[in-house]
Short mmCIF file of C-alpha atoms in Angstrom, two decimals:
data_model
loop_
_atom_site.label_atom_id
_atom_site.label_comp_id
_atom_site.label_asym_id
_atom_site.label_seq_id
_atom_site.Cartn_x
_atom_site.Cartn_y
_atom_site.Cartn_z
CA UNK Z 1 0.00 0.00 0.00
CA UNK Z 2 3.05 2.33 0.40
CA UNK Z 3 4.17 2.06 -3.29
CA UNK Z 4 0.45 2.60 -4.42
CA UNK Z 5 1.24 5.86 -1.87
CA UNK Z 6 3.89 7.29 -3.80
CA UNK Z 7 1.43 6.32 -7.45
CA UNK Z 8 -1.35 7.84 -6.09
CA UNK Z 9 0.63 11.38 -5.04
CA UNK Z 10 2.59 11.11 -8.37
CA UNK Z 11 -0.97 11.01 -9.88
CA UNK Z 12 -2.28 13.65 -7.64
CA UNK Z 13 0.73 15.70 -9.22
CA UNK Z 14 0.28 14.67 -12.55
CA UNK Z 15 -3.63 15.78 -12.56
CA UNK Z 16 -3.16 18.94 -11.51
CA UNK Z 17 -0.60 19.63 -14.07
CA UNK Z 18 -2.93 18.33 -16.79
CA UNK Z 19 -5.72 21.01 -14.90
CA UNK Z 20 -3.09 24.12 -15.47
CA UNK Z 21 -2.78 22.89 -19.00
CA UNK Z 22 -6.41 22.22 -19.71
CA UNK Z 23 -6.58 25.82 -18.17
CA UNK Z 24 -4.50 27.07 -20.87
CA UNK Z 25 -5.88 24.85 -24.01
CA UNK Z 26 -9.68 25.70 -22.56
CA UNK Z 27 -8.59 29.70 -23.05
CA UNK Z 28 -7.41 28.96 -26.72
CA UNK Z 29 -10.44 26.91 -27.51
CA UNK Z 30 -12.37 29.74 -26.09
CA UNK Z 31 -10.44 32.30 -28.48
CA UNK Z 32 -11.24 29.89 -31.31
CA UNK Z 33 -14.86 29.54 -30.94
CA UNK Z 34 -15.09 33.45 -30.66
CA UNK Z 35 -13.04 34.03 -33.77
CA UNK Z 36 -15.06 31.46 -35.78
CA UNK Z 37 -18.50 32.81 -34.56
CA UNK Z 38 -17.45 35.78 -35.81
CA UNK Z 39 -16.30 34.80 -39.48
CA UNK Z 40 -19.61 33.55 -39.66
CA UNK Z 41 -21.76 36.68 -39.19
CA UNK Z 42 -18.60 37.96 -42.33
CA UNK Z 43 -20.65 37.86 -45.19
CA UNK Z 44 -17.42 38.44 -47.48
CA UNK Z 45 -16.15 35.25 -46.22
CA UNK Z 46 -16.18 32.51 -49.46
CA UNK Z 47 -17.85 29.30 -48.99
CA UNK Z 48 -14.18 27.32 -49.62
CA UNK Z 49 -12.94 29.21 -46.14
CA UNK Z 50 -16.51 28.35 -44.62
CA UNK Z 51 -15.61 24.73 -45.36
CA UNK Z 52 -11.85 25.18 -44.79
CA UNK Z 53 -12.93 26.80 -40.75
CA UNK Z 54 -15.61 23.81 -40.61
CA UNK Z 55 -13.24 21.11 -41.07
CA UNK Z 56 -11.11 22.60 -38.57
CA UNK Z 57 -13.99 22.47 -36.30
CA UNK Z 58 -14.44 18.74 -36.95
CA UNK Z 59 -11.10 17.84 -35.88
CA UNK Z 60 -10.92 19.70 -32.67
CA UNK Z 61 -14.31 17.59 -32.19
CA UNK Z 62 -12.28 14.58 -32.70
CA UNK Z 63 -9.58 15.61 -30.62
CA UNK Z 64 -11.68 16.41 -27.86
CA UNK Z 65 -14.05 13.46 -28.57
CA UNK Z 66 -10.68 11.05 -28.06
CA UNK Z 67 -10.09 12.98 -24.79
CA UNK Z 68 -13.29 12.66 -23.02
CA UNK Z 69 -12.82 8.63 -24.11
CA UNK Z 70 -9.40 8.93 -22.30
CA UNK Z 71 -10.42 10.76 -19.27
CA UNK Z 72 -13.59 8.41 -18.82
CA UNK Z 73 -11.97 4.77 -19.24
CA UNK Z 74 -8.96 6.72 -16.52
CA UNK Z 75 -12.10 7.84 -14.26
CA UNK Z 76 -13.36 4.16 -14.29
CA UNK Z 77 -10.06 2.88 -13.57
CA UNK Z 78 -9.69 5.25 -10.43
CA UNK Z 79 -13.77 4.22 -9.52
CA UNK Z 80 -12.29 0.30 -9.97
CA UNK Z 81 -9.50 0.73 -7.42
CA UNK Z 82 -11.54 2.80 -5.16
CA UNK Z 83 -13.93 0.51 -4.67
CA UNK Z 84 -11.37 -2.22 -4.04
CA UNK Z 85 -9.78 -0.50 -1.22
CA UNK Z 86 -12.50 0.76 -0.01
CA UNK Z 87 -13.90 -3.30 0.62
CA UNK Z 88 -10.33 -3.94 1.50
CA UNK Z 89 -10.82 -1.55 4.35
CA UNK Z 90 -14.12 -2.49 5.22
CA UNK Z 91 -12.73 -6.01 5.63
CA UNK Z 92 -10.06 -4.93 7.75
CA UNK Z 93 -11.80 -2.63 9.66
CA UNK Z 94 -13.86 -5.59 10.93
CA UNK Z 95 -11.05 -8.05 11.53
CA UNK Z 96 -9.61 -5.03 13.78
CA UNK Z 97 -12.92 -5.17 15.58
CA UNK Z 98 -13.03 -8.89 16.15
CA UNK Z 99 -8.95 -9.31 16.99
CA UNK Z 100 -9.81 -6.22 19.58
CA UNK Z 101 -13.19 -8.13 20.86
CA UNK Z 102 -10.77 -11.50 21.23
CA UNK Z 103 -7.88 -9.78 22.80
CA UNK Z 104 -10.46 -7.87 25.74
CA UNK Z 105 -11.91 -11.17 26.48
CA UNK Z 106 -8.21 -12.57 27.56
CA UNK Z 107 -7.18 -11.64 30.98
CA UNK Z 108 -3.67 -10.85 29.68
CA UNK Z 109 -2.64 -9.29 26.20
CA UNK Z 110 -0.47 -11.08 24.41
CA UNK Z 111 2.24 -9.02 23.07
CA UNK Z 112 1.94 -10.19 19.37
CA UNK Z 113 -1.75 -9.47 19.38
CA UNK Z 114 -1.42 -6.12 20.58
CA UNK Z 115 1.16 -5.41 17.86
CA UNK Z 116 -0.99 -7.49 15.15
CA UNK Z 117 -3.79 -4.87 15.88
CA UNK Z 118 -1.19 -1.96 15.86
CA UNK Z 119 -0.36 -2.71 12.61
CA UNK Z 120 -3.65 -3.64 11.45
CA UNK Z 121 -4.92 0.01 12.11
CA UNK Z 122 -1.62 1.24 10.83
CA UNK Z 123 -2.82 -0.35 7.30
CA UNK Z 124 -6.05 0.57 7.91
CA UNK Z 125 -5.45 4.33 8.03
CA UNK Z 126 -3.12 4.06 4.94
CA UNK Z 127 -5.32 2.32 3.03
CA UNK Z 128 -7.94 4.97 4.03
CA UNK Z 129 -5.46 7.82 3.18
CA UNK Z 130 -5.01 5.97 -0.22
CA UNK Z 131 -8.64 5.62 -0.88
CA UNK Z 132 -8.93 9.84 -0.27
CA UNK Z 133 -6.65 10.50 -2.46
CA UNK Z 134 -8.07 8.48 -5.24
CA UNK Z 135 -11.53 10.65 -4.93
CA UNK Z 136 -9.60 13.77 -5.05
CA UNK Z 137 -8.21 12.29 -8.26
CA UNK Z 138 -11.39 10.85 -9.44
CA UNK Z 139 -13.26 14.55 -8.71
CA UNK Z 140 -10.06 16.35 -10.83
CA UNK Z 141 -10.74 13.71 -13.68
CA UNK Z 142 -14.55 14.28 -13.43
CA UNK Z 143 -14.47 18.05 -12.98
CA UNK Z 144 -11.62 17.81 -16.49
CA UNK Z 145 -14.38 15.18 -17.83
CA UNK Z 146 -16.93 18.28 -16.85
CA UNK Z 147 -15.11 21.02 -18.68
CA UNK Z 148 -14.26 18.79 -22.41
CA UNK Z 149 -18.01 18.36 -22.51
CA UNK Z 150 -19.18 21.84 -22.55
CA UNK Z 151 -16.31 22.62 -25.00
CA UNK Z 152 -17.28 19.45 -27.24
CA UNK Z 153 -21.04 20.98 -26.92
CA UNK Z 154 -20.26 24.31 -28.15
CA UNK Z 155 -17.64 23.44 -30.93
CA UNK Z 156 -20.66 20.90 -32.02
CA UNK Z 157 -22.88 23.52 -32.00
CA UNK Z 158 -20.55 26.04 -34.04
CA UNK Z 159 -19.78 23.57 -36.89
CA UNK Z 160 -23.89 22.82 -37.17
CA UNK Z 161 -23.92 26.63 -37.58
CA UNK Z 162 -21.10 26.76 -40.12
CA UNK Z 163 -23.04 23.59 -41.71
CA UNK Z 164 -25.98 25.67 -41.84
CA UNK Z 165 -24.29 28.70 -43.19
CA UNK Z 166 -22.53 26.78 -45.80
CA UNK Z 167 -25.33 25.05 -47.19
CA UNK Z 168 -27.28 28.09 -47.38
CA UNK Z 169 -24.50 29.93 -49.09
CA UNK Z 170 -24.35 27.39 -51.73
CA UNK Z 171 -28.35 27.27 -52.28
CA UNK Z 172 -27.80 31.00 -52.51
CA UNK Z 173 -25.22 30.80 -55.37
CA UNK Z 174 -27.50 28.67 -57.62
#
């Protein structure tokens, strides 16, 4: 449980590094999306750079399409191993209350049953400590998760727009 530990806080790093950085990708996404809405309401703007802006569009919707599928299978992968130790400390949790139980009904304590239970609740908090850190984790992935579909949602919206626009533009030139 110690090397999971050290993982879990090299995770704990790594997801907030990928938060400053989806910070900084969400501001230039943001930048795009204005820009584009705006060439749209540019009636000067030919139908080839209509399509040329729309496929654009499309791959930053696949791009961000294959990064929600990342983030999601990671976020059930951090749900899977939360829910493991979190039975894993359930179990132990009641095998500390039963060796406790056992070693109060003996008139004397034997000294490798009072260190058995020492280190019993010694895992147990670890494995507790481990299981926090994985929902701090999981919420980062989630809130990341979160923040890709609102982008994905307005670029999707943007290229029906530009779809709409360029279609019309071409009835138009008939």
């Amino acid at each position: 449980e110690q090397e999971r530990q050290t993982t879990l806080e090299t995770e704990r790093q790594r997801v907030q590094q990928m938060k400053r950085d989806l910070d900084a990708e969400i501001h230039a996404y943001n930048i795009q999306l204005s820009t584009y809405a705006n060439l749209l309401l540019v009636t000067t703007v030919s139908i080839e750079d209509l399509q040329k802006i729309q496929a654009s569009l499309r791959a930053t919707l696949d791009a961000l399409t294959i990064r929600a599928n990342d983030l999601r299978q990671t976020t059930e992968t951090f749900e899977q191993t939360g829910f493991a130790l979190r039975e894993q400390h359930a179990l132990n949790e009641r095998q500390f209350r039963d060796m406790q139980a056992a070693a109060k009904s003996k008139t004397s304590q034997e000294p490798e049953a009072r260190e058995l239970l020492k280190q019993l609740e010694a895992f147990n908090k670890l494995l507790q400590h481990n299981y926090d850190m994985i929902q701090q984790i999981q919420a980062a992935y989630r809130d990341q998760l979160d923040r890709i579909a609102v982008l994905l949602n307005e670029f999707t919206q943007l290229a029906d727009k530009f779809l709409s626009q360029i279609t019309a533009r071409k009835k138009q030139a008939l």
